[in-house]
CSV table of C-alpha atoms in Angstrom, one decimal:
chain,number,residue,atom,x,y,z
A,1,UNK,CA,-10.2,-37.5,15.2
A,2,UNK,CA,-6.5,-36.4,16.0
A,3,UNK,CA,-6.2,-34.9,12.6
A,4,UNK,CA,-9.4,-32.8,13.1
A,5,UNK,CA,-8.1,-31.6,16.5
A,6,UNK,CA,-4.8,-30.5,15.2
A,7,UNK,CA,-6.4,-28.7,12.3
A,8,UNK,CA,-8.8,-26.9,14.6
A,9,UNK,CA,-6.1,-26.0,17.0
A,10,UNK,CA,-4.0,-24.7,14.1
A,11,UNK,CA,-6.9,-22.6,12.8
A,12,UNK,CA,-7.6,-21.1,16.2
A,13,UNK,CA,-3.9,-20.3,16.7
A,14,UNK,CA,-3.8,-18.6,13.3
A,15,UNK,CA,-6.9,-16.6,14.0
A,16,UNK,CA,-5.5,-15.5,17.3
A,17,UNK,CA,-2.3,-14.6,15.6
A,18,UNK,CA,-4.3,-12.2,13.2
A,19,UNK,CA,-6.8,-10.8,15.7
A,20,UNK,CA,-5.0,-10.3,18.9
A,21,UNK,CA,-2.5,-7.6,17.5
A,22,UNK,CA,-5.5,-5.7,16.1
A,23,UNK,CA,-7.4,-6.0,19.3
A,24,UNK,CA,-4.5,-4.8,21.3
A,25,UNK,CA,-4.3,-1.7,19.2
A,26,UNK,CA,-7.9,-1.0,19.6
A,27,UNK,CA,-7.6,-1.6,23.4
A,28,UNK,CA,-4.7,0.9,23.6
A,29,UNK,CA,-6.5,3.5,21.4
A,30,UNK,CA,-9.2,3.8,24.1
A,31,UNK,CA,-6.7,4.2,26.9
A,32,UNK,CA,-5.0,7.1,28.8
A,33,UNK,CA,-1.3,7.3,28.2
A,34,UNK,CA,-0.6,6.3,31.8
A,35,UNK,CA,-2.8,3.3,31.6
A,36,UNK,CA,-1.2,2.2,28.2
A,37,UNK,CA,2.2,2.1,30.1
A,38,UNK,CA,0.9,0.4,33.1
A,39,UNK,CA,2.5,-3.0,34.3
A,40,UNK,CA,1.0,-5.5,34.2
A,41,UNK,CA,-0.9,-4.5,31.0
A,42,UNK,CA,-4.6,-3.8,31.0
A,43,UNK,CA,-6.4,-6.2,28.7
A,44,UNK,CA,-9.4,-3.8,29.1
A,45,UNK,CA,-9.4,-0.1,29.5
A,46,UNK,CA,-10.0,0.7,33.1
A,47,UNK,CA,-11.1,4.3,32.2
A,48,UNK,CA,-12.2,4.3,28.6
A,49,UNK,CA,-11.7,7.6,26.7
A,50,UNK,CA,-12.3,9.0,23.2
A,51,UNK,CA,-9.8,11.7,23.6
A,52,UNK,CA,-7.3,9.9,21.4
A,53,UNK,CA,-9.8,9.9,18.4
A,54,UNK,CA,-11.2,13.4,19.1
A,55,UNK,CA,-7.7,14.8,18.9
A,56,UNK,CA,-7.6,14.1,15.3
A,57,UNK,CA,-10.4,16.6,14.8
A,58,UNK,CA,-9.4,19.0,17.6
A,59,UNK,CA,-6.0,18.3,18.9
A,60,UNK,CA,-4.9,19.5,22.4
A,61,UNK,CA,-1.6,21.3,22.8
A,62,UNK,CA,0.4,18.1,23.6
A,63,UNK,CA,-1.2,16.2,20.8
A,64,UNK,CA,-0.4,19.0,18.4
A,65,UNK,CA,3.2,18.6,19.2
A,66,UNK,CA,3.4,14.9,18.4
A,67,UNK,CA,5.3,14.0,15.2
A,68,UNK,CA,5.4,17.5,13.8
A,69,UNK,CA,1.5,17.9,13.8
A,70,UNK,CA,0.9,14.3,12.5
A,71,UNK,CA,-2.3,14.2,14.6
A,72,UNK,CA,-3.7,17.2,12.7
A,73,UNK,CA,-2.3,15.8,9.4
A,74,UNK,CA,-4.0,12.3,9.9
A,75,UNK,CA,-7.6,13.2,8.5
A,76,UNK,CA,-6.0,14.9,5.4
A,77,UNK,CA,-3.7,11.9,5.0
A,78,UNK,CA,-6.6,9.4,5.1
A,79,UNK,CA,-8.5,11.4,2.5
A,80,UNK,CA,-5.3,11.4,0.3
A,81,UNK,CA,-4.9,7.7,0.6
A,82,UNK,CA,-8.6,7.0,-0.2
A,83,UNK,CA,-8.4,9.1,-3.5
A,84,UNK,CA,-5.1,7.6,-4.5
A,85,UNK,CA,-6.3,4.0,-3.6
A,86,UNK,CA,-9.6,4.3,-5.4
A,87,UNK,CA,-8.1,6.0,-8.3
A,88,UNK,CA,-5.4,3.3,-8.6
A,89,UNK,CA,-8.1,0.7,-8.5
A,90,UNK,CA,-10.2,2.2,-11.1
A,91,UNK,CA,-7.4,2.8,-13.6
A,92,UNK,CA,-6.1,-0.8,-13.1
A,93,UNK,CA,-9.5,-2.2,-13.6
A,94,UNK,CA,-10.0,-0.3,-16.8
A,95,UNK,CA,-6.6,-1.1,-18.3
A,96,UNK,CA,-6.5,-4.6,-16.8
A,97,UNK,CA,-9.9,-5.6,-18.2
A,98,UNK,CA,-8.8,-4.6,-21.9
A,99,UNK,CA,-5.4,-6.4,-21.5
A,100,UNK,CA,-6.9,-9.5,-19.7
A,101,UNK,CA,-9.7,-9.8,-22.2
A,102,UNK,CA,-7.2,-9.8,-25.0
A,103,UNK,CA,-5.1,-12.6,-23.4
A,104,UNK,CA,-8.0,-14.7,-22.6
A,105,UNK,CA,-9.9,-14.5,-25.9
A,106,UNK,CA,-7.3,-13.8,-28.5
A,107,UNK,CA,-4.6,-16.3,-29.5
A,108,UNK,CA,-1.4,-14.6,-30.7
A,109,UNK,CA,2.2,-15.6,-30.9
A,110,UNK,CA,4.1,-14.7,-27.8
A,111,UNK,CA,1.2,-14.2,-25.5
A,112,UNK,CA,2.4,-16.4,-22.8
A,113,UNK,CA,5.9,-14.9,-23.0
A,114,UNK,CA,4.5,-11.6,-22.6
A,115,UNK,CA,2.4,-12.4,-19.6
A,116,UNK,CA,5.5,-13.7,-18.0
A,117,UNK,CA,7.3,-10.6,-18.7
A,118,UNK,CA,4.5,-8.7,-17.1
A,119,UNK,CA,4.9,-10.9,-13.9
A,120,UNK,CA,8.7,-10.5,-14.0
A,121,UNK,CA,8.2,-6.8,-13.7
A,122,UNK,CA,6.9,-7.3,-10.2
A,123,UNK,CA,10.2,-9.1,-9.1
A,124,UNK,CA,12.1,-5.9,-9.5
A,125,UNK,CA,12.8,-4.5,-6.0
A,126,UNK,CA,11.2,-1.1,-5.4
A,127,UNK,CA,14.5,0.4,-4.2
A,128,UNK,CA,16.0,-0.4,-7.7
A,129,UNK,CA,13.6,1.9,-9.6
A,130,UNK,CA,12.6,4.5,-7.2
A,131,UNK,CA,15.3,6.9,-8.4
A,132,UNK,CA,14.2,6.6,-12.0
A,133,UNK,CA,10.5,7.0,-11.2
A,134,UNK,CA,11.5,10.1,-9.0
A,135,UNK,CA,13.4,11.6,-12.0
A,136,UNK,CA,10.5,10.9,-14.5
A,137,UNK,CA,7.9,12.4,-12.1
A,138,UNK,CA,10.1,15.4,-11.7
A,139,UNK,CA,10.4,15.9,-15.5
A,140,UNK,CA,6.6,15.6,-15.8
A,141,UNK,CA,6.3,18.1,-13.0
A,142,UNK,CA,4.1,15.5,-11.0
A,143,UNK,CA,6.0,15.4,-7.7
A,144,UNK,CA,3.9,16.0,-4.7
A,145,UNK,CA,0.7,15.3,-6.6
A,146,UNK,CA,-1.8,12.4,-6.7
A,147,UNK,CA,-0.7,11.7,-10.2
A,148,UNK,CA,2.7,10.6,-9.4
A,149,UNK,CA,1.3,8.1,-6.7
A,150,UNK,CA,-1.4,6.9,-8.9
A,151,UNK,CA,1.0,6.2,-12.0
A,152,UNK,CA,3.4,4.5,-9.7
A,153,UNK,CA,0.9,2.2,-8.1
A,154,UNK,CA,-0.8,1.5,-11.3
A,155,UNK,CA,2.6,0.2,-12.6
A,156,UNK,CA,3.0,-2.1,-9.6
A,157,UNK,CA,-0.5,-3.6,-9.5
A,158,UNK,CA,-1.4,-3.8,-13.3
A,159,UNK,CA,0.6,-7.0,-13.9
A,160,UNK,CA,-1.2,-9.0,-11.1
A,161,UNK,CA,-4.5,-7.4,-12.1
A,162,UNK,CA,-4.2,-8.7,-15.7
A,163,UNK,CA,-3.2,-12.2,-14.3
A,164,UNK,CA,-6.2,-12.2,-11.9
A,165,UNK,CA,-8.8,-11.1,-14.5
A,166,UNK,CA,-7.2,-13.2,-17.3
A,167,UNK,CA,-7.8,-16.3,-15.4
A,168,UNK,CA,-11.3,-15.5,-14.4
A,169,UNK,CA,-12.3,-14.2,-17.9
A,170,UNK,CA,-11.3,-17.6,-19.2
A,171,UNK,CA,-14.0,-19.2,-17.0
A,172,UNK,CA,-16.8,-17.1,-18.6
A,173,UNK,CA,-18.4,-19.2,-21.6
A,174,UNK,CA,-17.8,-17.8,-25.1
A,175,UNK,CA,-21.4,-18.9,-26.0
A,176,UNK,CA,-22.6,-15.9,-23.9
A,177,UNK,CA,-20.8,-13.5,-25.9
A,178,UNK,CA,-21.9,-15.2,-29.2
A,179,UNK,CA,-25.5,-14.9,-28.0
A,180,UNK,CA,-25.1,-11.1,-27.4
A,181,UNK,CA,-23.7,-10.6,-30.8
A,182,UNK,CA,-26.5,-12.6,-32.3
A,183,UNK,CA,-28.8,-10.1,-30.5
A,184,UNK,CA,-27.0,-7.4,-32.4
A,185,UNK,CA,-25.0,-6.2,-29.3
A,186,UNK,CA,-21.8,-4.4,-30.2
A,187,UNK,CA,-18.5,-5.3,-28.4
A,188,UNK,CA,-18.8,-2.4,-25.9
A,189,UNK,CA,-22.5,-3.1,-25.2
A,190,UNK,CA,-21.7,-6.8,-24.8
A,191,UNK,CA,-19.0,-6.1,-22.3
A,192,UNK,CA,-21.0,-3.7,-20.2
A,193,UNK,CA,-24.3,-5.6,-20.3
A,194,UNK,CA,-23.1,-9.3,-20.3
A,195,UNK,CA,-19.5,-9.9,-19.8
A,196,UNK,CA,-18.5,-7.5,-17.0
A,197,UNK,CA,-21.6,-8.3,-14.7
A,198,UNK,CA,-20.8,-12.1,-14.8
A,199,UNK,CA,-17.1,-11.2,-14.2
A,200,UNK,CA,-17.9,-9.2,-11.1
A,201,UNK,CA,-16.1,-11.5,-8.6
A,202,UNK,CA,-13.0,-11.2,-10.6
A,203,UNK,CA,-13.2,-7.5,-11.0
A,204,UNK,CA,-13.8,-7.0,-7.2
A,205,UNK,CA,-10.8,-9.3,-6.5
A,206,UNK,CA,-8.6,-7.3,-8.8
A,207,UNK,CA,-9.9,-3.9,-7.5
A,208,UNK,CA,-9.3,-4.9,-3.8
A,209,UNK,CA,-5.8,-6.0,-4.7
A,210,UNK,CA,-5.1,-2.7,-6.4
A,211,UNK,CA,-6.7,-0.8,-3.5
A,212,UNK,CA,-4.6,-2.5,-1.0
A,213,UNK,CA,-1.4,-2.0,-3.0
A,214,UNK,CA,-1.9,1.7,-3.0
A,215,UNK,CA,-3.3,2.0,0.5
A,216,UNK,CA,-0.3,0.3,2.1
A,217,UNK,CA,2.6,1.5,0.1
A,218,UNK,CA,5.1,3.6,2.0
A,219,UNK,CA,8.5,3.9,0.2
A,220,UNK,CA,7.3,5.7,-3.0
A,221,UNK,CA,4.9,7.8,-1.1
A,222,UNK,CA,7.7,9.1,1.0
A,223,UNK,CA,9.9,9.8,-2.0
A,224,UNK,CA,7.3,11.4,-4.2
A,225,UNK,CA,5.4,13.6,-1.7
A,226,UNK,CA,6.5,16.4,0.4
A,227,UNK,CA,3.5,18.0,1.8
A,228,UNK,CA,0.1,17.2,3.3
A,229,UNK,CA,-1.6,18.1,-0.1
A,230,UNK,CA,-0.6,14.5,-1.2
A,231,UNK,CA,1.0,12.5,1.6
A,232,UNK,CA,-0.7,9.3,2.5
A,233,UNK,CA,-1.5,7.6,5.7
A,234,UNK,CA,1.6,5.4,5.8
A,235,UNK,CA,3.9,8.5,5.6
A,236,UNK,CA,2.1,10.4,8.2
A,237,UNK,CA,1.8,7.4,10.6
A,238,UNK,CA,5.6,7.1,10.4
A,239,UNK,CA,5.8,10.6,11.8
A,240,UNK,CA,4.3,9.3,15.1
A,241,UNK,CA,7.5,7.4,15.9
A,242,UNK,CA,9.9,10.1,14.9
A,243,UNK,CA,9.3,12.5,17.7
A,244,UNK,CA,10.5,13.0,21.3
A,245,UNK,CA,6.8,13.5,22.3
A,246,UNK,CA,5.6,10.2,21.0
A,247,UNK,CA,2.3,9.0,22.5
A,248,UNK,CA,1.5,5.3,22.3
A,249,UNK,CA,-2.3,5.9,22.5
A,250,UNK,CA,-2.3,8.3,19.6
A,251,UNK,CA,-0.2,5.9,17.5
A,252,UNK,CA,-2.8,3.3,18.4
A,253,UNK,CA,-5.9,5.5,17.3
A,254,UNK,CA,-4.0,6.5,14.1
A,255,UNK,CA,-3.4,2.7,13.4
A,256,UNK,CA,-7.1,1.9,13.9
A,257,UNK,CA,-8.2,4.6,11.7
A,258,UNK,CA,-5.8,3.5,8.9
A,259,UNK,CA,-6.9,-0.1,9.1
A,260,UNK,CA,-10.6,0.6,9.1
A,261,UNK,CA,-11.2,1.6,5.3
A,262,UNK,CA,-9.6,-1.4,3.8
A,263,UNK,CA,-11.0,-3.8,6.6
A,264,UNK,CA,-14.6,-2.6,6.0
A,265,UNK,CA,-14.1,-2.9,2.2
A,266,UNK,CA,-12.9,-6.4,2.5
A,267,UNK,CA,-15.6,-7.5,4.9
A,268,UNK,CA,-18.3,-6.1,2.6
A,269,UNK,CA,-16.8,-7.7,-0.6
A,270,UNK,CA,-15.4,-11.0,1.0
A,271,UNK,CA,-17.8,-13.3,-0.9
A,272,UNK,CA,-16.9,-11.8,-4.3
A,273,UNK,CA,-13.3,-11.6,-3.4
A,274,UNK,CA,-13.3,-15.5,-2.5
A,275,UNK,CA,-15.3,-16.3,-5.7
A,276,UNK,CA,-12.9,-14.2,-7.9
A,277,UNK,CA,-9.7,-15.7,-6.5
A,278,UNK,CA,-10.9,-19.2,-6.4
A,279,UNK,CA,-12.3,-19.2,-9.9
A,280,UNK,CA,-9.0,-18.0,-11.3
A,281,UNK,CA,-6.8,-20.4,-9.3
A,282,UNK,CA,-8.9,-23.5,-10.0
A,283,UNK,CA,-9.9,-23.0,-13.6
A,284,UNK,CA,-7.2,-20.6,-14.9
């Protein structure tokens, strides 16, 4: 009985640790600036307002001055982040599927060593490779483009994508592939009609990981982009805190908008994510 009470208490405490900060940001985003700075703090807005969110569509004079027009740039940054994150997830799925299938179905000398080498590449600090990446992208004339970010983020996410999919693909019975070949299915048709639908949980888990990697990354986006044509939401969000005219309520509203897309995506796909990650970890 005592053990259950302790476990429930820890679970509730951990849930509050995750939920309360997000609730506080949402709460402040509906406040006026004066109310957000009040003492004691208001746990519910006394006079709720949508002005902070409407400012991203039609900023007032004061709002337009915040963070060197960070308010007006936020919608474009969200679109850039969405394009980059979705493209990164798609490229990772395509490349990761071919590589992971090979590792899970084909036995060849050095396969485990190669997998470990892939994983070791993720242990290199980003700051150690950002200058070489910058020089490569400049040589390829990709600076300040989606391409520079997509290529960079694919490099980061692909090793983990391969590991996730490799473990999940090993849980798919070989008999299903053999049955498809007996029915005269070619390899591509077998993959599209039989193998990939069964592997949907693993694919979704890998795609969400790739999406989140691209959506949250800041350092490479800061170095590789210089205009709103390709700057992502982490870069623009940082501008809110670098201006003398900082407004906490606008920062909170921008934070809510930045969190919503990945949050909604995870909530929609949570069952498949759990299945994909659990299958790989238990049976991989």
